[in-house]
Amino acid sequence: MLNELWTDWLRHRSGRPAFRIYGKAKPETEWRVVDIYATPRRNLGSGWPLWDGTCVTWSDQIIAVGWDFALAVLREQSDDPASRQYPVEVPGGRIRDATGRKAPGRDSPASEVLAHECGHTWQALRLHSLYLPFVGMVTLFREGPHAWNYFENQASERGQFGGIVSGSVSPELLRDLT
């Protein structure tokens, strides 16, 4: 209940999403639609502490990114679109694993980060109101070999990005693409 109120409040506060995507985790059978909200505060180089260049999963239905990141995803998807049949995953199961990332296949760094965030939406779906306190508290530690890296590791291992929902890209983002 609290998670739904939080999601509704964020949607009301944020307006129209930059675009919508299909996302899920490997254990899920059905794809979910996730709203991607973009803000210049999250742009790389924005100067906002803890916001600068970040992507954050706020709930099972909302991910916040910078406009620059949203544009990078749109460009990658224009060149090599993901689909629910051929989703983007994090190669090697780790965003920060240089050797695992050299695996053959797609080279779509922004889309892979979005796949990682889709892993977090699955965690939010399962943990409901406990997601932000438990996962948000340790997310700054990133991936790694320790117990406090569990949620980050799991998001990279299981997240899948199944492409952009047709017709959902905002006019502002489309204008910046050209």
PDB file of C-alpha atoms in Angstrom:
ATOM      1  CA  MET A   1       0.000   0.000   0.000  1.00  0.00           C
ATOM      2  CA  LEU A   2       2.734   2.469   0.976  1.00  0.00           C
ATOM      3  CA  ASN A   3       4.736   1.561  -2.144  1.00  0.00           C
ATOM      4  CA  GLU A   4       1.741   2.348  -4.378  1.00  0.00           C
ATOM      5  CA  LEU A   5       1.194   5.704  -2.651  1.00  0.00           C
ATOM      6  CA  TRP A   6       4.897   6.527  -3.078  1.00  0.00           C
ATOM      7  CA  THR A   7       4.758   5.613  -6.790  1.00  0.00           C
ATOM      8  CA  ASP A   8       1.585   7.658  -7.341  1.00  0.00           C
ATOM      9  CA  TRP A   9       3.105  10.663  -5.541  1.00  0.00           C
ATOM     10  CA  LEU A  10       6.298  10.445  -7.618  1.00  0.00           C
ATOM     11  CA  ARG A  11       4.299  10.261 -10.850  1.00  0.00           C
ATOM     12  CA  HIS A  12       2.170  13.227  -9.835  1.00  0.00           C
ATOM     13  CA  ARG A  13       5.254  15.223  -8.879  1.00  0.00           C
ATOM     14  CA  SER A  14       7.352  14.279 -11.918  1.00  0.00           C
ATOM     15  CA  GLY A  15       4.896  14.736 -14.774  1.00  0.00           C
ATOM     16  CA  ARG A  16       5.425  12.876 -18.013  1.00  0.00           C
ATOM     17  CA  PRO A  17       8.184  10.246 -18.191  1.00  0.00           C
ATOM     18  CA  ALA A  18      10.995  10.616 -20.748  1.00  0.00           C
ATOM     19  CA  PHE A  19      10.005   7.156 -22.000  1.00  0.00           C
ATOM     20  CA  ARG A  20       8.733   3.806 -20.802  1.00  0.00           C
ATOM     21  CA  ILE A  21      10.520   0.477 -21.001  1.00  0.00           C
ATOM     22  CA  TYR A  22       9.876  -3.213 -20.613  1.00  0.00           C
ATOM     23  CA  GLY A  23      11.797  -4.542 -17.637  1.00  0.00           C
ATOM     24  CA  LYS A  24      11.952  -7.619 -15.483  1.00  0.00           C
ATOM     25  CA  ALA A  25      14.294  -9.921 -13.610  1.00  0.00           C
ATOM     26  CA  LYS A  26      15.252 -13.364 -14.889  1.00  0.00           C
ATOM     27  CA  PRO A  27      13.009 -15.188 -12.345  1.00  0.00           C
ATOM     28  CA  GLU A  28       9.922 -13.280 -13.563  1.00  0.00           C
ATOM     29  CA  THR A  29       7.808 -14.670 -16.377  1.00  0.00           C
ATOM     30  CA  GLU A  30       5.956 -11.475 -17.312  1.00  0.00           C
ATOM     31  CA  TRP A  31       7.447  -8.191 -18.492  1.00  0.00           C
ATOM     32  CA  ARG A  32       6.506  -5.054 -16.581  1.00  0.00           C
ATOM     33  CA  VAL A  33       6.289  -1.507 -17.916  1.00  0.00           C
ATOM     34  CA  VAL A  34       8.610   0.880 -16.047  1.00  0.00           C
ATOM     35  CA  ASP A  35       8.547   4.678 -16.355  1.00  0.00           C
ATOM     36  CA  ILE A  36      11.893   6.391 -16.927  1.00  0.00           C
ATOM     37  CA  TYR A  37      11.912   9.952 -15.609  1.00  0.00           C
ATOM     38  CA  ALA A  38      14.745  12.264 -16.645  1.00  0.00           C
ATOM     39  CA  THR A  39      15.993  15.387 -14.916  1.00  0.00           C
ATOM     40  CA  PRO A  40      18.962  17.670 -15.611  1.00  0.00           C
ATOM     41  CA  ARG A  41      19.917  17.349 -11.916  1.00  0.00           C
ATOM     42  CA  ARG A  42      21.034  13.786 -12.626  1.00  0.00           C
ATOM     43  CA  ASN A  43      23.099  14.716 -15.697  1.00  0.00           C
ATOM     44  CA  LEU A  44      26.779  13.851 -15.523  1.00  0.00           C
ATOM     45  CA  GLY A  45      28.526  17.039 -14.453  1.00  0.00           C
ATOM     46  CA  SER A  46      25.427  18.659 -12.960  1.00  0.00           C
ATOM     47  CA  GLY A  47      27.273  19.356  -9.732  1.00  0.00           C
ATOM     48  CA  TRP A  48      24.470  18.039  -7.523  1.00  0.00           C
ATOM     49  CA  PRO A  49      26.014  15.927  -4.730  1.00  0.00           C
ATOM     50  CA  LEU A  50      24.808  12.291  -4.810  1.00  0.00           C
ATOM     51  CA  TRP A  51      22.697  13.065  -7.921  1.00  0.00           C
ATOM     52  CA  ASP A  52      25.401  13.854 -10.475  1.00  0.00           C
ATOM     53  CA  GLY A  53      25.400  11.115 -13.130  1.00  0.00           C
ATOM     54  CA  THR A  54      23.213   8.686 -11.189  1.00  0.00           C
ATOM     55  CA  CYS A  55      20.356   6.372 -12.075  1.00  0.00           C
ATOM     56  CA  VAL A  56      18.029   5.544  -9.195  1.00  0.00           C
ATOM     57  CA  THR A  57      15.188   3.069  -8.899  1.00  0.00           C
ATOM     58  CA  TRP A  58      12.553   4.744  -6.730  1.00  0.00           C
ATOM     59  CA  SER A  59       9.928   1.987  -6.908  1.00  0.00           C
ATOM     60  CA  ASP A  60       9.007  -1.099  -8.906  1.00  0.00           C
ATOM     61  CA  GLN A  61       7.597   1.219 -11.596  1.00  0.00           C
ATOM     62  CA  ILE A  62       9.894   4.273 -11.592  1.00  0.00           C
ATOM     63  CA  ILE A  63      13.554   4.852 -12.462  1.00  0.00           C
ATOM     64  CA  ALA A  64      15.075   8.357 -12.399  1.00  0.00           C
ATOM     65  CA  VAL A  65      17.975   9.231 -14.726  1.00  0.00           C
ATOM     66  CA  GLY A  66      19.681  12.269 -16.215  1.00  0.00           C
ATOM     67  CA  TRP A  67      18.591  13.678 -19.585  1.00  0.00           C
ATOM     68  CA  ASP A  68      22.041  12.845 -20.946  1.00  0.00           C
ATOM     69  CA  PHE A  69      21.630   9.210 -19.875  1.00  0.00           C
ATOM     70  CA  ALA A  70      18.109   9.009 -21.344  1.00  0.00           C
ATOM     71  CA  LEU A  71      19.470  10.341 -24.633  1.00  0.00           C
ATOM     72  CA  ALA A  72      22.328   7.792 -24.563  1.00  0.00           C
ATOM     73  CA  VAL A  73      19.827   4.949 -24.088  1.00  0.00           C
ATOM     74  CA  LEU A  74      17.688   6.273 -26.934  1.00  0.00           C
ATOM     75  CA  ARG A  75      20.734   6.473 -29.250  1.00  0.00           C
ATOM     76  CA  GLU A  76      21.844   2.944 -28.345  1.00  0.00           C
ATOM     77  CA  GLN A  77      18.345   1.618 -28.883  1.00  0.00           C
ATOM     78  CA  SER A  78      18.103   3.395 -32.257  1.00  0.00           C
ATOM     79  CA  ASP A  79      21.246   1.557 -33.399  1.00  0.00           C
ATOM     80  CA  ASP A  80      20.667  -1.834 -31.771  1.00  0.00           C
ATOM     81  CA  PRO A  81      17.188  -2.150 -30.249  1.00  0.00           C
ATOM     82  CA  ALA A  82      16.511  -4.530 -27.400  1.00  0.00           C
ATOM     83  CA  SER A  83      13.308  -6.533 -27.371  1.00  0.00           C
ATOM     84  CA  ARG A  84      11.520  -8.841 -24.996  1.00  0.00           C
ATOM     85  CA  GLN A  85      12.787 -11.722 -27.126  1.00  0.00           C
ATOM     86  CA  TYR A  86      16.385 -10.394 -27.025  1.00  0.00           C
ATOM     87  CA  PRO A  87      16.720  -8.331 -23.840  1.00  0.00           C
ATOM     88  CA  VAL A  88      19.811  -6.452 -22.724  1.00  0.00           C
ATOM     89  CA  GLU A  89      21.517  -7.936 -19.673  1.00  0.00           C
ATOM     90  CA  VAL A  90      24.706  -7.022 -17.832  1.00  0.00           C
ATOM     91  CA  PRO A  91      27.500  -9.104 -19.410  1.00  0.00           C
ATOM     92  CA  GLY A  92      29.230 -11.238 -16.813  1.00  0.00           C
ATOM     93  CA  GLY A  93      26.599 -10.211 -14.253  1.00  0.00           C
ATOM     94  CA  ARG A  94      28.626  -7.230 -12.998  1.00  0.00           C
ATOM     95  CA  ILE A  95      28.574  -3.614 -14.164  1.00  0.00           C
ATOM     96  CA  ARG A  96      32.081  -3.005 -12.822  1.00  0.00           C
ATOM     97  CA  ASP A  97      33.723  -6.294 -13.946  1.00  0.00           C
ATOM     98  CA  ALA A  98      36.054  -5.369 -16.807  1.00  0.00           C
ATOM     99  CA  THR A  99      36.858  -8.970 -17.784  1.00  0.00           C
ATOM    100  CA  GLY A 100      33.237 -10.135 -17.719  1.00  0.00           C
ATOM    101  CA  ARG A 101      32.171  -7.114 -19.748  1.00  0.00           C
ATOM    102  CA  LYS A 102      34.435  -8.121 -22.638  1.00  0.00           C
ATOM    103  CA  ALA A 103      32.081 -10.978 -23.453  1.00  0.00           C
ATOM    104  CA  PRO A 104      30.931 -11.031 -27.084  1.00  0.00           C
ATOM    105  CA  GLY A 105      27.587  -9.497 -27.930  1.00  0.00           C
ATOM    106  CA  ARG A 106      26.096  -6.074 -27.450  1.00  0.00           C
ATOM    107  CA  ASP A 107      28.191  -3.141 -26.380  1.00  0.00           C
ATOM    108  CA  SER A 108      25.470  -0.920 -24.933  1.00  0.00           C
ATOM    109  CA  PRO A 109      26.722   0.542 -21.657  1.00  0.00           C
ATOM    110  CA  ALA A 110      23.702   2.787 -20.947  1.00  0.00           C
ATOM    111  CA  SER A 111      21.242   0.005 -21.785  1.00  0.00           C
ATOM    112  CA  GLU A 112      23.170  -2.360 -19.521  1.00  0.00           C
ATOM    113  CA  VAL A 113      22.914   0.113 -16.645  1.00  0.00           C
ATOM    114  CA  LEU A 114      19.177   0.259 -17.347  1.00  0.00           C
ATOM    115  CA  ALA A 115      19.078  -3.574 -17.179  1.00  0.00           C
ATOM    116  CA  HIS A 116      20.773  -3.310 -13.767  1.00  0.00           C
ATOM    117  CA  GLU A 117      18.109  -0.820 -12.661  1.00  0.00           C
ATOM    118  CA  CYS A 118      15.414  -3.238 -13.881  1.00  0.00           C
ATOM    119  CA  GLY A 119      16.940  -5.707 -11.416  1.00  0.00           C
ATOM    120  CA  HIS A 120      16.322  -3.125  -8.711  1.00  0.00           C
ATOM    121  CA  THR A 121      12.678  -2.722  -9.801  1.00  0.00           C
ATOM    122  CA  TRP A 122      12.253  -6.451  -9.172  1.00  0.00           C
ATOM    123  CA  GLN A 123      13.726  -5.998  -5.696  1.00  0.00           C
ATOM    124  CA  ALA A 124      11.325  -3.101  -5.080  1.00  0.00           C
ATOM    125  CA  LEU A 125       8.431  -5.279  -6.244  1.00  0.00           C
ATOM    126  CA  ARG A 126       9.384  -7.965  -3.743  1.00  0.00           C
ATOM    127  CA  LEU A 127      10.381  -5.761  -0.803  1.00  0.00           C
ATOM    128  CA  HIS A 128       7.599  -3.155  -1.172  1.00  0.00           C
ATOM    129  CA  SER A 129       8.049  -0.383   1.409  1.00  0.00           C
ATOM    130  CA  LEU A 130      11.261  -1.932   2.734  1.00  0.00           C
ATOM    131  CA  TYR A 131      13.047  -1.474  -0.612  1.00  0.00           C
ATOM    132  CA  LEU A 132      14.312   2.088  -0.147  1.00  0.00           C
ATOM    133  CA  PRO A 133      15.459   1.689   3.462  1.00  0.00           C
ATOM    134  CA  PHE A 134      17.216  -1.644   2.886  1.00  0.00           C
ATOM    135  CA  VAL A 135      18.531  -1.342  -0.666  1.00  0.00           C
ATOM    136  CA  GLY A 136      18.942   2.427  -0.774  1.00  0.00           C
ATOM    137  CA  MET A 137      21.009   2.319   2.395  1.00  0.00           C
ATOM    138  CA  VAL A 138      23.689   0.057   0.856  1.00  0.00           C
ATOM    139  CA  THR A 139      23.557   1.017  -2.826  1.00  0.00           C
ATOM    140  CA  LEU A 140      26.446   3.495  -2.472  1.00  0.00           C
ATOM    141  CA  PHE A 141      28.729   0.527  -1.727  1.00  0.00           C
ATOM    142  CA  ARG A 142      28.167  -0.730  -5.306  1.00  0.00           C
ATOM    143  CA  GLU A 143      28.987  -4.283  -6.398  1.00  0.00           C
ATOM    144  CA  GLY A 144      31.590  -6.363  -4.641  1.00  0.00           C
ATOM    145  CA  PRO A 145      32.408  -9.499  -2.663  1.00  0.00           C
ATOM    146  CA  HIS A 146      30.876  -8.469   0.670  1.00  0.00           C
ATOM    147  CA  ALA A 147      27.465  -9.064   2.230  1.00  0.00           C
ATOM    148  CA  TRP A 148      26.577  -5.370   1.853  1.00  0.00           C
ATOM    149  CA  ASN A 149      27.019  -5.708  -1.925  1.00  0.00           C
ATOM    150  CA  TYR A 150      24.266  -8.342  -2.183  1.00  0.00           C
ATOM    151  CA  PHE A 151      21.509  -6.131  -3.617  1.00  0.00           C
ATOM    152  CA  GLU A 152      23.784  -4.477  -6.185  1.00  0.00           C
ATOM    153  CA  ASN A 153      25.199  -7.829  -7.298  1.00  0.00           C
ATOM    154  CA  GLN A 154      21.725  -9.333  -7.544  1.00  0.00           C
ATOM    155  CA  ALA A 155      20.402  -6.407  -9.620  1.00  0.00           C
ATOM    156  CA  SER A 156      23.215  -6.844 -12.162  1.00  0.00           C
ATOM    157  CA  GLU A 157      22.870 -10.641 -12.282  1.00  0.00           C
ATOM    158  CA  ARG A 158      19.105 -10.712 -12.780  1.00  0.00           C
ATOM    159  CA  GLY A 159      17.970  -7.485 -14.424  1.00  0.00           C
ATOM    160  CA  GLN A 160      16.713  -7.489 -18.023  1.00  0.00           C
ATOM    161  CA  PHE A 161      15.856  -4.511 -20.214  1.00  0.00           C
ATOM    162  CA  GLY A 162      13.385  -5.538 -22.923  1.00  0.00           C
ATOM    163  CA  GLY A 163      13.332  -2.345 -24.997  1.00  0.00           C
ATOM    164  CA  ILE A 164      11.507   0.954 -25.146  1.00  0.00           C
ATOM    165  CA  VAL A 165       7.711   0.869 -25.244  1.00  0.00           C
ATOM    166  CA  SER A 166       6.615   1.995 -28.711  1.00  0.00           C
ATOM    167  CA  GLY A 167       5.263   5.548 -28.815  1.00  0.00           C
ATOM    168  CA  SER A 168       6.341   6.376 -25.268  1.00  0.00           C
ATOM    169  CA  VAL A 169       9.347   8.639 -25.974  1.00  0.00           C
ATOM    170  CA  SER A 170       8.709  12.258 -24.956  1.00  0.00           C
ATOM    171  CA  PRO A 171       8.791  14.926 -27.689  1.00  0.00           C
ATOM    172  CA  GLU A 172      11.602  16.758 -25.840  1.00  0.00           C
ATOM    173  CA  LEU A 173      13.829  13.704 -25.935  1.00  0.00           C
ATOM    174  CA  LEU A 174      13.025  13.029 -29.589  1.00  0.00           C
ATOM    175  CA  ARG A 175      13.938  16.616 -30.418  1.00  0.00           C
ATOM    176  CA  ASP A 176      17.321  16.219 -28.676  1.00  0.00           C
ATOM    177  CA  LEU A 177      17.970  12.997 -30.596  1.00  0.00           C
ATOM    178  CA  THR A 178      17.969  14.832 -33.946  1.00  0.00           C
TER     179      THR A 178
END
